Phi, psi and omega in degrees: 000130185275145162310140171235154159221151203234097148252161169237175181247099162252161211201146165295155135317151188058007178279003207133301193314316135333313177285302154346288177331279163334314187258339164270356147322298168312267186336297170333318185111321190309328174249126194272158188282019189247298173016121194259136182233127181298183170264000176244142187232023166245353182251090168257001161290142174311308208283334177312296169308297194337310200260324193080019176231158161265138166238279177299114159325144191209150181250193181186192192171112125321131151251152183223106153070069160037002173288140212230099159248128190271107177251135202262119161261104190268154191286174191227052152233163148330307200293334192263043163280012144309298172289004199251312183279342155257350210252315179287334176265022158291322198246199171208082177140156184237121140253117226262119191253124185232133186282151212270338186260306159301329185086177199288124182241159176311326155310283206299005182262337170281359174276299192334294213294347198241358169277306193250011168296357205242001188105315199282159203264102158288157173262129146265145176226095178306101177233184214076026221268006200245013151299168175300125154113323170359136165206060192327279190309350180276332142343271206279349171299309191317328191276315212285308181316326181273001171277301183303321206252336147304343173079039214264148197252161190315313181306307183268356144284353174258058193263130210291166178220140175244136164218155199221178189211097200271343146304297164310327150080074170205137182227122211235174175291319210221140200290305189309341179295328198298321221249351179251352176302150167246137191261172220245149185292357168298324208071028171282189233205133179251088172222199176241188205239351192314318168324289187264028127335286200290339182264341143330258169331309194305306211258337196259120190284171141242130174310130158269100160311163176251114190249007173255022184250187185293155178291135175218118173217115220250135155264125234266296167231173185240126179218147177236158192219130204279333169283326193249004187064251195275193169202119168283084155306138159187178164221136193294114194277303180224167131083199182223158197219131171208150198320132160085331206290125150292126156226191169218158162227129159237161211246109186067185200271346162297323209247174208287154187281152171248154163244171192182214176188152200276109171311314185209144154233156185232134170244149151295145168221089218033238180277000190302166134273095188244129160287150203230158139285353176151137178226181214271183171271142191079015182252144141237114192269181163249155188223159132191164197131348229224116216273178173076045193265133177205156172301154195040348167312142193252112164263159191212155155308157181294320160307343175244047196289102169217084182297157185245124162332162183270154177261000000 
């Protein structure tokens, strides 16, 4: 069974996060360099470009060190906090991207407050840090203030710091590492992304999923395809989902089940879909084929209907 790790990215808009997304991809190996890449290569909704914003959560998946990481990019406005609040109950740690120069913005306090009313452990990752103007520590006093004013617990004040230039595409432990990077004829700061590899791996718990129980997989999002219709995100709660599988689904612990069969599951592979035979508890995949698909729906094995509150 491979290590998995399960995050999301939240963010003021304009902090970053995208561009983040995008360079740990690049890094990762998932995109090769003669590859042609737009420049945000995670806001592929039309309204998305349109606007220069993330709206819809969108995954992707990394491997790092033979680790399987699933990463959730969530928007980083208010008005879509529906969407913000399935996308954190997917994972289990945030990475929390904050600007070197601005700080903790009001969007980040409402993502935050919903990261961490939820449990979750953050990472902060200062990023922008080789901007004019920088002001790293004032930054994490403001992140700290705003934890503390959220109610944020001793565990999750004790939060690890990546400060990073996600442009430039380098991430150090410690700010004097910046200074020690060999620059560019520009005088841009030359580096990898290898710190918050690492801080990753270190910090992201991985859950003991039960992968020998009944299948229980909540769906998360809705994504559609003119060849296959819908398609169900979601992440395997118990048990395993595998191509050809008899399931039911149900849409909360009330309502009546539909049954079907799963046509395909699909893992990530950087922004790819790869159809799989099947994956584990603790994964988050794609399904179809699988009728009664609704945001918050519970597909369960046919022996086992134990549908999850609707989110």
């Amino acid at each position: 069974m491979q290590a998995i790790r399960n995050i999301a990215i939240i963010a003021h808009v304009d902090h970053g996060k995208t561009t983040l997304v995008d360079q740990l991809l690049r890094q990762s190996g998932t995109f090769r360099a003669h590859q042609a890449m737009t420049e945000r290569i995670m806001d592929s909704n039309d309204l998305e470009k349109e606007r220069g914003i993330t709206i819809l959560a969108k995954n992707c998946a990394i491997e790092v060190d033979g680790t399987r990481i699933n990463i959730v990019d969530t928007p980083g406005h208010a008005d879509f906090g529906g969407e913000v609040e399935r996308a954190l109950s997917m994972v289990d740690c945030v990475l929390l991207v904050v600007d070197a120069v601005d700080g903790p913005m009001p969007q980040t306090r409402f993502v935050t407050r919903k990261a961490l009313a939820l449990g979750l452990k953050p990472i902060l990752v200062v990023n922008k840090i080789d901007r004019p103007g920088s002001r790293p520590h004032w930054v994490i006093d403001q992140v700290f203030e705003l934890f503390d004013k959220l109610g944020a617990t001793a565990e999750q004040m004790d939060f690890p710091i990546v400060y990073c230039s996600a442009l430039a595409g380098f991430a150090v432990n410690e700010i004097e590492e910046m200074e020690a990077l060999p620059r560019s004829e520009t005088g841009m700061p030359q580096g990898t992304m290898r710190a918050l590899y690492d801080a990753i791996l270190k910090h992201v718990p991985q859950r003991a999923d039960d992968v020998e129980g009944p299948l229980q997989m909540q769906i998360l999002s809705i994504d559609w395809s003119s060849y296959v219709g819908r398609i169900g995100v979601g992440r395997i709660n118990r048990g395993r989902v595998t191509a050809g599988m008899q399931v039911q689904t149900l849409l909360g612990p009330d309502a009546k089940p539909v049954m079907s069969k799963v046509n395909q599951v699909l893992r990530y592979k950087g922004l790819e879909r790869i159809p799989m035979d099947g994956a584990e508890a603790g994964d988050i995949v794609a399904v179809t084929g699988v009728d009664g698909l609704d945001i918050g729906a519970t597909i369960c094995s046919m022996d086992a209907p134990d549908a999850l509150p609707l989110l």
